[in-house]
Amino acid sequence: MFERYKGGETALLVHVFFPQENDIEDLKEFEVLVSSAQIDILDIVTTSRKSPQTKYFVGEGKAQEIAEKVNQLDASVILVNHTLTPSQERNLEQLCKCRVVDRTGLILDIFAQRARTHEGKLQVELAQLQHLSTRLVRGWTHLERQKGGIGLRGPGETQLETDRRLIRHRIQLILSRLAKVEKQRNQNRQSRNKADLSTVSLVGYTNAGKSTLFNALTNADVYAADQLFATLDPTLRRIIVDDVGEVVLADTVGFIRHLPHDLIAAFKATLLETQEATLLLHVVDAADPNLLDNMHAVDDVLLEINAYEIPTLLVMNKIDLIEGKQPSIDRDENGIPIRVWISAQNGLGLDLLLIALKERLAKQIQVCHLSVPAYLAKLRSRLYQLNAVENEFINEDGSFHLDVRIPSIEWNRLCKQEPDLLYLINKQNNN
């Protein structure tokens, strides 16, 4: 019987440089990923290859060197900054007598640590099971045997087949639960569409400052930390934008290079908030020297989830870390805002961001003059609640003269909800 070696908190990192990839920064990012998983790095083993080796991915000589390092440093896990096949993981584990986890497995582990809500935990478990289903043979060779002996004879299937069947059953159960979540989210989106509410979705590379910006704009208390994948569960709040009215702001999971496909599939319900958005706020860490690579990685994921053509406003965050940089709005040749420079942590430039949002989401504005009788004070109060009253004075007969400026969508909604308003408009038109 061969069972998988136990993982631990001390790791040996392995990275292979390929000539077609610029992956120096990818290695640095992997170190941050490992730190985010609260694992101590003992050493880093690097090598160069033209292509992955079939058996060990790194070549037999380098694999032997890794095994010696593991024995010398007493490492409890080997973390490989690449996606390994099940056979490559098994071969490395047997050679090194140590647990081997690839990049996808590490990201799944971080997601499992970060998931807080029931939906988030379901999504992570689904991704883990989909990842595990192809790797059952790797860990337990005894699973290929049929059960035997008195009281142990099964239905004629091997233990491996039994486990695969159980995993398939669990996956189907999770998918059915997530389908209910997706149905509920669809109903919420339909309600927002009926109410003509615009949705603005925060997207960006992980740790770019999306949750900090979300909290600054909404006064929410969403968990924000200087770590990768601090946010897994989407949070929605309503904010008021001048001349636009209520807008739904959505905080979403951060993206990363080589985001595992299992995760994209598992987080389908979450990513629909991005796909259905009216506008995307692409939050970028402006102080990161690799911001262009990070932006391309986000664009790749947006393309994969069919959200690439949604209008986007770039939000260059963390300008407090750039000496001499002041909040500002960059516009295209037509004067439309395309980029806003802010610091969500210090609140710098948030007023400019709201101005840019107003211009990008601007709809037709309804301007009118209303004479509201005193007995319709409730209607007058409603107009004030919507910040629609620009000027007011009292007529000789005690009625209120209001100069009203309000987005057309809000106006149409108000007309449906307040029959007295339609009565006043028709009365004024007839006069």
Tab-separated table of C-alpha atoms in Angstrom:
chain	number	residue	atom	x	y	z
A	1	MET	CA	0.000	0.000	0.000
A	2	PHE	CA	1.355	3.444	-0.952
A	3	GLU	CA	-0.252	6.520	0.530
A	4	ARG	CA	0.515	10.166	-0.206
A	5	TYR	CA	3.053	11.874	2.000
A	6	LYS	CA	1.747	14.409	4.493
A	7	GLY	CA	2.012	18.087	3.566
A	8	GLY	CA	3.358	20.674	5.977
A	9	GLU	CA	4.306	24.285	6.587
A	10	THR	CA	7.897	24.265	5.282
A	11	ALA	CA	8.371	24.192	1.540
A	12	LEU	CA	10.964	23.808	-1.166
A	13	LEU	CA	9.996	25.855	-4.237
A	14	VAL	CA	10.682	24.656	-7.780
A	15	HIS	CA	10.562	26.868	-10.872
A	16	VAL	CA	11.518	26.116	-14.486
A	17	PHE	CA	12.503	28.912	-16.856
A	18	PHE	CA	11.290	28.347	-20.412
A	19	PRO	CA	12.781	30.424	-23.271
A	20	GLN	CA	9.388	31.450	-24.677
A	21	GLU	CA	8.189	32.913	-21.362
A	22	ASN	CA	9.185	36.017	-19.443
A	23	ASP	CA	8.661	34.411	-16.058
A	24	ILE	CA	11.116	36.142	-13.696
A	25	GLU	CA	8.205	38.072	-12.215
A	26	ASP	CA	6.093	34.933	-12.247
A	27	LEU	CA	8.549	33.405	-9.769
A	28	LYS	CA	8.336	36.451	-7.476
A	29	GLU	CA	4.550	36.248	-7.619
A	30	PHE	CA	4.732	32.561	-6.731
A	31	GLU	CA	6.763	33.433	-3.624
A	32	VAL	CA	3.990	35.863	-2.606
A	33	LEU	CA	1.412	33.130	-3.234
A	34	VAL	CA	3.324	30.742	-0.970
A	35	SER	CA	3.574	33.394	1.747
A	36	SER	CA	-0.167	34.027	1.413
A	37	ALA	CA	-0.725	30.334	2.132
A	38	GLN	CA	1.256	30.838	5.380
A	39	ILE	CA	4.013	28.450	4.330
A	40	ASP	CA	7.707	29.061	5.133
A	41	ILE	CA	10.071	28.957	2.146
A	42	LEU	CA	13.249	26.967	2.885
A	43	ASP	CA	14.892	27.300	-0.530
A	44	ILE	CA	14.169	27.796	-4.234
A	45	VAL	CA	15.390	25.394	-6.902
A	46	THR	CA	15.425	26.742	-10.464
A	47	THR	CA	16.378	25.231	-13.773
A	48	SER	CA	16.018	25.978	-17.487
A	49	ARG	CA	14.463	23.740	-20.106
A	50	LYS	CA	13.182	24.066	-23.644
A	51	SER	CA	10.147	21.970	-22.781
A	52	PRO	CA	8.825	20.007	-19.770
A	53	GLN	CA	10.187	16.509	-19.221
A	54	THR	CA	7.531	13.821	-19.397
A	55	LYS	CA	8.411	11.912	-16.223
A	56	TYR	CA	9.465	14.560	-13.687
A	57	PHE	CA	8.758	17.848	-15.554
A	58	VAL	CA	12.230	19.093	-14.466
A	59	GLY	CA	14.527	16.401	-15.827
A	60	GLU	CA	15.981	13.400	-13.975
A	61	GLY	CA	19.183	15.104	-12.806
A	62	LYS	CA	17.343	18.104	-11.374
A	63	ALA	CA	14.717	15.810	-9.829
A	64	GLN	CA	17.519	13.955	-7.992
A	65	GLU	CA	18.906	17.304	-6.811
A	66	ILE	CA	15.451	18.248	-5.485
A	67	ALA	CA	15.244	14.947	-3.610
A	68	GLU	CA	18.626	15.618	-1.973
A	69	LYS	CA	17.533	19.154	-1.023
A	70	VAL	CA	14.347	17.822	0.548
A	71	ASN	CA	16.356	15.359	2.634
A	72	GLN	CA	18.947	17.989	3.577
A	73	LEU	CA	16.450	20.718	4.563
A	74	ASP	CA	13.802	18.353	5.929
A	75	ALA	CA	11.151	20.057	3.767
A	76	SER	CA	7.587	18.866	4.274
A	77	VAL	CA	6.218	19.855	0.862
A	78	ILE	CA	7.506	20.635	-2.642
A	79	LEU	CA	5.686	23.486	-4.381
A	80	VAL	CA	6.078	23.623	-8.163
A	81	ASN	CA	5.276	26.882	-9.958
A	82	HIS	CA	3.717	25.082	-12.916
A	83	THR	CA	0.777	22.828	-13.677
A	84	LEU	CA	1.877	19.203	-13.342
A	85	THR	CA	0.188	16.121	-14.723
A	86	PRO	CA	-0.976	13.513	-12.183
A	87	SER	CA	1.831	11.155	-13.233
A	88	GLN	CA	4.500	13.861	-12.832
A	89	GLU	CA	3.269	14.597	-9.296
A	90	ARG	CA	3.267	10.889	-8.444
A	91	ASN	CA	6.762	10.322	-9.850
A	92	LEU	CA	8.225	13.295	-7.973
A	93	GLU	CA	6.573	12.203	-4.732
A	94	GLN	CA	7.922	8.667	-5.034
A	95	LEU	CA	11.439	9.947	-5.768
A	96	CYS	CA	11.551	12.685	-3.120
A	97	LYS	CA	9.394	10.901	-0.515
A	98	CYS	CA	7.675	14.220	0.058
A	99	ARG	CA	4.308	15.773	-0.780
A	100	VAL	CA	4.264	17.602	-4.173
A	101	VAL	CA	1.768	20.379	-4.932
A	102	ASP	CA	1.628	22.295	-8.205
A	103	ARG	CA	0.565	25.918	-8.778
A	104	THR	CA	-3.100	25.029	-9.236
A	105	GLY	CA	-3.165	23.001	-6.020
A	106	LEU	CA	-1.576	25.897	-4.113
A	107	ILE	CA	-4.133	28.427	-5.399
A	108	LEU	CA	-6.946	26.027	-4.473
A	109	ASP	CA	-5.494	25.748	-0.973
A	110	ILE	CA	-5.400	29.552	-0.605
A	111	PHE	CA	-8.987	29.797	-1.830
A	112	ALA	CA	-10.010	27.172	0.738
A	113	GLN	CA	-8.431	29.294	3.499
A	114	ARG	CA	-10.139	32.492	2.312
A	115	ALA	CA	-13.687	31.213	1.645
A	116	ARG	CA	-16.069	32.641	4.223
A	117	THR	CA	-19.629	32.323	2.913
A	118	HIS	CA	-21.547	29.130	2.168
A	119	GLU	CA	-21.452	29.907	-1.568
A	120	GLY	CA	-17.714	30.578	-1.522
A	121	LYS	CA	-17.022	27.304	0.264
A	122	LEU	CA	-19.159	25.406	-2.252
A	123	GLN	CA	-17.296	26.987	-5.169
A	124	VAL	CA	-13.910	26.131	-3.695
A	125	GLU	CA	-14.960	22.552	-2.901
A	126	LEU	CA	-16.216	22.119	-6.460
A	127	ALA	CA	-12.893	23.304	-7.890
A	128	GLN	CA	-10.968	21.035	-5.509
A	129	LEU	CA	-13.043	17.971	-6.413
A	130	GLN	CA	-12.695	18.657	-10.144
A	131	HIS	CA	-8.936	18.943	-9.642
A	132	LEU	CA	-8.808	15.812	-7.461
A	133	SER	CA	-10.919	13.629	-9.747
A	134	THR	CA	-8.048	13.294	-12.251
A	135	ARG	CA	-5.480	12.578	-9.527
A	136	LEU	CA	-6.922	9.664	-7.551
A	137	VAL	CA	-4.530	7.101	-9.030
A	138	ARG	CA	-1.527	9.233	-8.080
A	139	GLY	CA	-1.956	8.915	-4.338
A	140	TRP	CA	-3.154	5.451	-3.521
A	141	THR	CA	-2.053	2.533	-5.701
A	142	HIS	CA	-4.016	0.128	-3.493
A	143	LEU	CA	-7.245	1.692	-4.769
A	144	GLU	CA	-6.876	-0.293	-7.979
A	145	ARG	CA	-7.653	-3.531	-6.054
A	146	GLN	CA	-11.150	-4.850	-5.473
A	147	LYS	CA	-12.424	-5.255	-1.949
A	148	GLY	CA	-12.155	-8.778	-0.629
A	149	GLY	CA	-12.597	-10.930	2.460
A	150	ILE	CA	-15.593	-11.764	4.614
A	151	GLY	CA	-17.813	-8.731	5.042
A	152	LEU	CA	-15.749	-6.653	2.584
A	153	ARG	CA	-16.904	-7.995	-0.760
A	154	GLY	CA	-18.369	-5.100	-2.727
A	155	PRO	CA	-20.411	-4.801	-5.901
A	156	GLY	CA	-17.492	-5.808	-8.103
A	157	GLU	CA	-15.952	-2.363	-8.566
A	158	THR	CA	-12.494	-1.339	-7.396
A	159	GLN	CA	-11.997	1.110	-4.542
A	160	LEU	CA	-10.803	3.620	-7.143
A	161	GLU	CA	-14.060	3.315	-9.071
A	162	THR	CA	-16.019	3.686	-5.826
A	163	ASP	CA	-14.188	6.895	-4.926
A	164	ARG	CA	-14.642	8.288	-8.422
A	165	ARG	CA	-18.357	7.549	-8.223
A	166	LEU	CA	-18.606	9.273	-4.814
A	167	ILE	CA	-16.727	12.305	-6.122
A	168	ARG	CA	-19.004	12.513	-9.179
A	169	HIS	CA	-22.033	12.347	-6.875
A	170	ARG	CA	-20.652	15.110	-4.639
A	171	ILE	CA	-19.842	17.283	-7.672
A	172	GLN	CA	-23.398	16.906	-8.954
A	173	LEU	CA	-24.758	17.830	-5.514
A	174	ILE	CA	-22.597	20.978	-5.349
A	175	LEU	CA	-23.528	21.931	-8.923
A	176	SER	CA	-27.221	21.674	-8.061
A	177	ARG	CA	-26.729	23.917	-5.016
A	178	LEU	CA	-24.724	26.438	-7.028
A	179	ALA	CA	-27.449	26.371	-9.692
A	180	LYS	CA	-29.880	27.587	-7.026
A	181	VAL	CA	-27.430	30.364	-6.111
A	182	GLU	CA	-27.107	31.311	-9.783
A	183	LYS	CA	-30.907	31.321	-10.158
A	184	GLN	CA	-31.220	33.642	-7.163
A	185	ARG	CA	-28.537	35.958	-8.561
A	186	ASN	CA	-30.329	35.990	-11.916
A	187	GLN	CA	-33.565	37.009	-10.180
A	188	ASN	CA	-31.723	39.807	-8.380
A	189	ARG	CA	-30.201	40.968	-11.680
A	190	GLN	CA	-33.623	40.921	-13.362
A	191	SER	CA	-35.007	43.032	-10.518
A	192	ARG	CA	-32.186	45.524	-10.994
A	193	ASN	CA	-32.808	45.583	-14.744
A	194	LYS	CA	-36.521	46.252	-14.194
A	195	ALA	CA	-35.569	49.101	-11.896
A	196	ASP	CA	-33.113	50.348	-14.562
A	197	LEU	CA	-30.218	50.239	-12.095
A	198	SER	CA	-26.722	50.364	-13.560
A	199	THR	CA	-24.208	47.825	-12.228
A	200	VAL	CA	-20.533	48.714	-11.867
A	201	SER	CA	-18.231	45.740	-11.253
A	202	LEU	CA	-14.762	46.074	-9.729
A	203	VAL	CA	-12.254	43.854	-11.527
A	204	GLY	CA	-8.495	43.696	-11.389
A	205	TYR	CA	-5.406	41.778	-10.438
A	206	THR	CA	-5.429	40.272	-6.987
A	207	ASN	CA	-4.269	42.686	-4.255
A	208	ALA	CA	-4.786	45.742	-6.486
A	209	GLY	CA	-6.980	47.388	-3.834
A	210	LYS	CA	-10.501	46.568	-5.067
A	211	SER	CA	-11.985	45.872	-1.623
A	212	THR	CA	-10.350	48.974	-0.115
A	213	LEU	CA	-11.882	51.073	-2.903
A	214	PHE	CA	-15.234	49.326	-2.442
A	215	ASN	CA	-15.211	50.156	1.283
A	216	ALA	CA	-14.216	53.762	0.585
A	217	LEU	CA	-17.088	54.286	-1.885
A	218	THR	CA	-19.794	52.440	0.050
A	219	ASN	CA	-18.745	52.768	3.714
A	220	ALA	CA	-18.946	48.979	3.867
A	221	ASP	CA	-16.759	46.743	6.001
A	222	VAL	CA	-15.709	44.175	3.392
A	223	TYR	CA	-12.564	42.297	4.453
A	224	ALA	CA	-9.533	43.982	2.896
A	225	ALA	CA	-5.924	42.963	3.490
A	226	ASP	CA	-2.517	43.198	1.842
A	227	GLN	CA	-2.632	39.607	0.633
A	228	LEU	CA	-3.575	37.682	-2.488
A	229	PHE	CA	-7.212	36.608	-2.830
A	230	ALA	CA	-8.448	38.426	0.285
A	231	THR	CA	-11.856	38.587	-1.442
A	232	LEU	CA	-13.605	35.481	-2.775
A	233	ASP	CA	-17.271	36.228	-2.223
A	234	PRO	CA	-18.960	38.976	-4.275
A	235	THR	CA	-20.459	41.824	-2.274
A	236	LEU	CA	-23.002	44.273	-3.704
A	237	ARG	CA	-23.881	47.720	-2.351
A	238	ARG	CA	-25.832	50.682	-3.711
A	239	ILE	CA	-24.225	54.086	-4.102
A	240	ILE	CA	-25.605	57.417	-5.325
A	241	VAL	CA	-23.979	59.029	-8.367
A	242	ASP	CA	-24.979	62.579	-9.345
A	243	ASP	CA	-27.223	62.794	-12.428
A	244	VAL	CA	-27.344	58.993	-12.548
A	245	GLY	CA	-29.100	58.026	-9.331
A	246	GLU	CA	-28.642	54.691	-7.596
A	247	VAL	CA	-25.863	52.465	-8.928
A	248	VAL	CA	-25.055	48.912	-7.790
A	249	LEU	CA	-21.342	48.444	-7.053
A	250	ALA	CA	-19.992	44.859	-7.020
A	251	ASP	CA	-16.722	43.720	-5.445
A	252	THR	CA	-15.410	40.527	-7.087
A	253	VAL	CA	-12.606	37.979	-6.798
A	254	GLY	CA	-9.180	39.104	-8.005
A	255	PHE	CA	-7.527	37.601	-11.063
A	256	ILE	CA	-4.034	36.195	-11.442
A	257	ARG	CA	-1.755	34.825	-14.154
A	258	HIS	CA	-2.619	31.276	-15.200
A	259	LEU	CA	-5.843	31.270	-13.188
A	260	PRO	CA	-6.889	27.581	-13.059
A	261	HIS	CA	-9.748	26.694	-15.400
A	262	ASP	CA	-11.400	24.699	-12.606
A	263	LEU	CA	-11.665	27.908	-10.597
A	264	ILE	CA	-13.158	29.876	-13.489
A	265	ALA	CA	-15.775	27.156	-13.949
A	266	ALA	CA	-16.489	26.885	-10.217
A	267	PHE	CA	-16.878	30.654	-9.817
A	268	LYS	CA	-19.306	30.949	-12.730
A	269	ALA	CA	-22.114	32.347	-10.550
A	270	THR	CA	-19.751	34.931	-9.078
A	271	LEU	CA	-18.255	35.964	-12.412
A	272	LEU	CA	-21.735	36.525	-13.874
A	273	GLU	CA	-21.775	39.769	-11.869
A	274	THR	CA	-18.887	40.852	-14.079
A	275	GLN	CA	-20.435	39.568	-17.309
A	276	GLU	CA	-23.704	41.425	-16.697
A	277	ALA	CA	-22.139	44.732	-15.574
A	278	THR	CA	-22.932	48.058	-17.249
A	279	LEU	CA	-19.372	49.293	-16.624
A	280	LEU	CA	-16.178	47.655	-15.367
A	281	LEU	CA	-13.834	49.492	-13.029
A	282	HIS	CA	-10.461	47.897	-13.781
A	283	VAL	CA	-8.475	48.611	-10.604
A	284	VAL	CA	-4.702	48.644	-11.173
A	285	ASP	CA	-1.873	48.887	-8.649
A	286	ALA	CA	-0.176	51.910	-10.251
A	287	ALA	CA	2.927	51.449	-8.073
A	288	ASP	CA	3.520	47.859	-9.233
A	289	PRO	CA	6.414	47.671	-11.738
A	290	ASN	CA	4.578	44.792	-13.477
A	291	LEU	CA	1.302	46.637	-13.910
A	292	LEU	CA	1.222	46.078	-17.697
A	293	ASP	CA	1.635	42.310	-17.305
A	294	ASN	CA	-1.034	42.319	-14.583
A	295	MET	CA	-3.427	44.272	-16.815
A	296	HIS	CA	-2.875	41.788	-19.650
A	297	ALA	CA	-3.577	38.894	-17.247
A	298	VAL	CA	-6.890	40.517	-16.254
A	299	ASP	CA	-7.759	41.101	-19.914
A	300	ASP	CA	-7.102	37.411	-20.636
A	301	VAL	CA	-9.551	36.322	-17.917
A	302	LEU	CA	-12.164	38.872	-19.070
A	303	LEU	CA	-11.827	37.445	-22.579
A	304	GLU	CA	-12.258	33.913	-21.240
A	305	ILE	CA	-15.474	34.797	-19.368
A	306	ASN	CA	-16.894	36.790	-22.325
A	307	ALA	CA	-16.691	40.138	-20.524
A	308	TYR	CA	-13.959	41.753	-22.626
A	309	GLU	CA	-16.286	44.012	-24.643
A	310	ILE	CA	-17.975	45.609	-21.620
A	311	PRO	CA	-17.062	49.338	-21.341
A	312	THR	CA	-14.131	49.769	-18.949
A	313	LEU	CA	-12.778	52.629	-16.852
A	314	LEU	CA	-9.209	52.212	-15.605
A	315	VAL	CA	-8.663	53.102	-11.943
A	316	MET	CA	-4.954	53.625	-11.230
A	317	ASN	CA	-4.820	52.986	-7.483
A	318	LYS	CA	-2.110	53.470	-4.816
A	319	ILE	CA	-0.748	56.779	-6.185
A	320	ASP	CA	0.305	57.577	-2.600
A	321	LEU	CA	3.202	55.187	-3.281
A	322	ILE	CA	4.274	57.190	-6.362
A	323	GLU	CA	6.284	60.288	-5.504
A	324	GLY	CA	4.762	63.495	-6.829
A	325	LYS	CA	1.700	61.845	-8.419
A	326	GLN	CA	-1.555	63.765	-7.903
A	327	PRO	CA	-5.167	62.634	-8.414
A	328	SER	CA	-6.356	63.329	-11.962
A	329	ILE	CA	-8.630	62.167	-14.796
A	330	ASP	CA	-7.229	61.159	-18.204
A	331	ARG	CA	-9.607	61.625	-21.122
A	332	ASP	CA	-9.663	60.461	-24.732
A	333	GLU	CA	-9.888	62.720	-27.788
A	334	ASN	CA	-13.656	63.040	-27.266
A	335	GLY	CA	-13.261	64.151	-23.653
A	336	ILE	CA	-14.582	60.858	-22.232
A	337	PRO	CA	-12.849	59.685	-19.012
A	338	ILE	CA	-10.716	56.597	-19.642
A	339	ARG	CA	-8.397	56.606	-16.603
A	340	VAL	CA	-8.580	57.969	-13.046
A	341	TRP	CA	-5.589	58.263	-10.694
A	342	ILE	CA	-6.545	57.727	-7.031
A	343	SER	CA	-5.495	56.304	-3.677
A	344	ALA	CA	-8.326	54.336	-2.106
A	345	GLN	CA	-6.347	53.867	1.112
A	346	ASN	CA	-5.989	57.635	1.687
A	347	GLY	CA	-9.201	58.720	-0.041
A	348	LEU	CA	-7.304	60.736	-2.670
A	349	GLY	CA	-9.189	61.309	-5.932
A	350	LEU	CA	-12.426	59.562	-4.937
A	351	ASP	CA	-14.354	62.727	-5.894
A	352	LEU	CA	-12.751	62.574	-9.342
A	353	LEU	CA	-13.706	58.908	-9.658
A	354	LEU	CA	-17.350	59.763	-8.922
A	355	ILE	CA	-17.204	62.509	-11.564
A	356	ALA	CA	-15.815	60.010	-14.088
A	357	LEU	CA	-18.523	57.511	-13.124
A	358	LYS	CA	-21.174	60.180	-13.614
A	359	GLU	CA	-19.885	60.983	-17.093
A	360	ARG	CA	-19.508	57.332	-18.147
A	361	LEU	CA	-22.961	56.356	-16.834
A	362	ALA	CA	-24.680	59.619	-17.775
A	363	LYS	CA	-28.225	59.174	-19.033
A	364	GLN	CA	-30.815	61.651	-20.238
A	365	ILE	CA	-31.715	64.233	-17.633
A	366	GLN	CA	-35.288	65.386	-17.063
A	367	VAL	CA	-35.605	69.101	-16.221
A	368	CYS	CA	-39.013	70.539	-15.307
A	369	HIS	CA	-40.792	73.085	-13.131
A	370	LEU	CA	-43.513	71.810	-10.822
A	371	SER	CA	-46.118	73.596	-8.752
A	372	VAL	CA	-46.869	71.198	-5.896
A	373	PRO	CA	-49.936	71.906	-3.689
A	374	ALA	CA	-49.421	71.877	0.070
A	375	TYR	CA	-51.514	68.712	0.472
A	376	LEU	CA	-48.963	66.839	-1.711
A	377	ALA	CA	-46.117	67.460	0.752
A	378	LYS	CA	-45.301	63.736	0.566
A	379	LEU	CA	-44.463	64.079	-3.158
A	380	ARG	CA	-42.288	67.124	-2.399
A	381	SER	CA	-40.465	65.135	0.276
A	382	ARG	CA	-39.886	62.258	-2.170
A	383	LEU	CA	-38.298	64.633	-4.693
A	384	TYR	CA	-35.947	65.889	-1.987
A	385	GLN	CA	-35.015	62.327	-1.054
A	386	LEU	CA	-33.954	61.785	-4.667
A	387	ASN	CA	-31.836	64.999	-4.592
A	388	ALA	CA	-33.919	66.196	-7.529
A	389	VAL	CA	-34.828	69.688	-6.275
A	390	GLU	CA	-32.475	72.460	-7.421
A	391	ASN	CA	-34.524	75.507	-6.339
A	392	GLU	CA	-37.733	76.094	-4.438
A	393	PHE	CA	-39.972	79.015	-3.492
A	394	ILE	CA	-43.499	79.243	-2.061
A	395	ASN	CA	-46.308	80.651	-4.226
A	396	GLU	CA	-48.945	83.072	-2.936
A	397	ASP	CA	-51.501	80.273	-2.709
A	398	GLY	CA	-49.188	78.256	-0.423
A	399	SER	CA	-48.088	75.764	-3.083
A	400	PHE	CA	-44.444	74.944	-3.657
A	401	HIS	CA	-42.700	75.874	-6.903
A	402	LEU	CA	-39.921	73.375	-7.543
A	403	ASP	CA	-37.155	73.434	-10.150
A	404	VAL	CA	-36.543	69.719	-10.690
A	405	ARG	CA	-33.513	68.053	-12.289
A	406	ILE	CA	-33.520	64.241	-12.251
A	407	PRO	CA	-32.253	61.333	-14.414
A	408	SER	CA	-34.936	60.224	-16.872
A	409	ILE	CA	-34.912	56.686	-15.480
A	410	GLU	CA	-35.588	57.945	-11.947
A	411	TRP	CA	-38.285	60.283	-13.331
A	412	ASN	CA	-40.088	57.486	-15.181
A	413	ARG	CA	-39.939	55.265	-12.103
A	414	LEU	CA	-41.318	58.088	-9.942
A	415	CYS	CA	-44.193	58.692	-12.358
A	416	LYS	CA	-45.210	55.035	-12.052
A	417	GLN	CA	-45.027	55.114	-8.254
A	418	GLU	CA	-46.676	58.519	-7.691
A	419	PRO	CA	-49.984	58.944	-9.608
A	420	ASP	CA	-50.288	62.470	-8.200
A	421	LEU	CA	-47.174	63.475	-10.133
A	422	LEU	CA	-48.771	62.491	-13.443
A	423	TYR	CA	-51.881	64.443	-12.433
A	424	LEU	CA	-49.791	67.595	-11.813
A	425	ILE	CA	-47.937	67.263	-15.120
A	426	ASN	CA	-51.153	66.790	-17.110
A	427	LYS	CA	-52.747	69.723	-15.284
A	428	GLN	CA	-49.780	72.008	-16.049
A	429	ASN	CA	-49.716	70.901	-19.696
A	430	ASN	CA	-53.427	71.626	-20.110
A	431	ASN	CA	-52.983	75.072	-18.628
